[in-house]
Amino acid sequence: MNEFIVKAIGEMQAANDGTTKLAGAELGVESFGIQVFDFPAGFSDYPEHDHSENGMEEVYVVLNGSAEFEINGQQVSLDRERMLWIGASTRRRLEPGPDGLRILVIGSTPGKRYERPEGLQLPAR
């Protein structure tokens, strides 16, 4: 087993038309979900959702740009100086700021073993 892995975000395999960098799979993370999303300004396809069905809480960290979140009907701005935690049953939707957005999203379900969802796995080599 490797003691560490270093990968450039731009060199990671991606899904969803290149918007979703498969960071967790590329780094071999097994205990929580972790992805990097790249969204251009005006991107409107990030779906409103929650994680009530699986109990996953998430943390969002802006790497570049900014985002406007709608969280249970409330507007929240996020930039590189702030982090955002959202509970599993909380509805959320994000829109990238005027310069686009690169955002790190970390998720886990307290007390449950993490299983990487289909579509966030590396293709068999």
XYZ file of C-alpha atoms in Angstrom:
125
model
C 0.000 0.000 0.000
C 1.203 3.503 -0.842
C 1.940 5.839 2.024
C 1.000 8.861 -0.103
C -0.192 9.799 -3.585
C 0.242 13.148 -5.332
C -1.938 14.013 -8.344
C -2.488 17.259 -10.212
C -6.205 18.093 -10.357
C -5.945 18.864 -14.069
C -4.558 15.381 -14.735
C -7.303 13.493 -12.903
C -9.853 11.511 -14.863
C -13.184 13.256 -15.102
C -16.860 12.411 -15.475
C -19.976 14.387 -16.388
C -18.535 16.121 -19.468
C -15.316 16.958 -17.604
C -16.967 18.875 -14.753
C -16.332 16.194 -12.097
C -12.720 15.293 -11.311
C -12.590 11.822 -9.746
C -10.336 12.920 -6.882
C -11.298 10.199 -4.413
C -10.815 7.388 -6.905
C -7.563 8.876 -8.243
C -6.138 9.230 -4.733
C -7.455 5.869 -3.522
C -9.573 7.387 -0.728
C -11.828 4.721 0.793
C -13.282 6.346 3.914
C -15.138 9.330 2.413
C -16.182 10.820 -0.908
C -14.117 13.605 -2.394
C -14.543 15.228 -5.805
C -13.427 18.430 -7.486
C -16.038 20.182 -9.616
C -15.108 22.641 -12.368
C -18.033 24.792 -13.494
C -17.885 27.726 -15.901
C -19.733 30.967 -15.162
C -23.403 30.539 -16.013
C -23.368 26.748 -15.442
C -26.900 25.863 -14.348
C -26.918 22.051 -14.416
C -25.901 21.414 -10.791
C -29.087 19.845 -9.461
C -30.926 20.880 -6.347
C -30.611 17.898 -4.020
C -30.186 16.552 -0.526
C -28.766 13.316 0.851
C -31.654 12.234 3.071
C -31.670 8.749 1.539
C -28.049 7.959 2.466
C -27.397 10.364 5.370
C -24.282 11.908 3.791
C -23.139 15.279 5.071
C -20.927 17.429 2.844
C -18.250 20.091 3.135
C -17.643 22.528 0.256
C -14.312 24.358 -0.176
C -13.821 26.864 -3.022
C -10.420 26.466 -4.697
C -10.969 29.126 -7.399
C -13.802 31.512 -8.169
C -16.942 31.776 -6.074
C -20.393 30.255 -5.708
C -23.877 31.221 -4.657
C -25.730 28.474 -2.819
C -29.424 28.227 -2.210
C -29.808 26.233 1.003
C -33.378 25.506 2.072
C -34.391 28.738 0.319
C -31.631 30.855 1.900
C -28.861 32.463 -0.210
C -25.279 31.803 0.941
C -22.153 33.163 -0.780
C -18.990 31.097 -0.720
C -15.467 32.102 -1.731
C -11.942 30.948 -0.915
C -12.048 32.407 2.577
C -15.013 30.349 3.816
C -16.001 26.683 4.053
C -19.545 25.331 4.061
C -20.924 22.260 5.862
C -24.375 21.004 4.864
C -26.335 18.320 6.707
C -27.804 15.326 4.878
C -31.469 16.387 4.865
C -30.759 19.979 3.813
C -31.715 20.941 0.233
C -28.932 22.651 -1.666
C -28.154 24.004 -5.104
C -25.150 25.972 -6.285
C -24.455 28.410 -9.079
C -20.907 29.405 -10.030
C -19.890 33.036 -9.703
C -19.018 35.333 -12.633
C -15.486 33.876 -12.961
C -16.590 30.239 -12.792
C -15.842 27.823 -9.973
C -13.462 25.063 -8.944
C -14.794 23.543 -5.732
C -13.705 20.635 -3.545
C -16.589 18.605 -2.128
C -16.043 16.113 0.703
C -18.851 13.816 1.850
C -19.395 11.022 4.332
C -22.192 9.338 6.210
C -21.516 9.302 9.966
C -21.251 5.757 11.297
C -21.405 4.081 7.879
C -18.759 2.573 5.625
C -18.172 4.645 2.485
C -18.881 3.044 -0.892
C -17.909 4.960 -4.013
C -21.027 5.496 -6.165
C -21.207 4.228 -9.704
C -20.081 6.978 -12.039
C -17.399 8.169 -9.606
C -15.172 5.141 -10.099
C -12.178 4.917 -12.379
C -12.731 2.833 -15.496
C -11.137 -0.629 -15.409
C -7.692 -0.593 -16.972
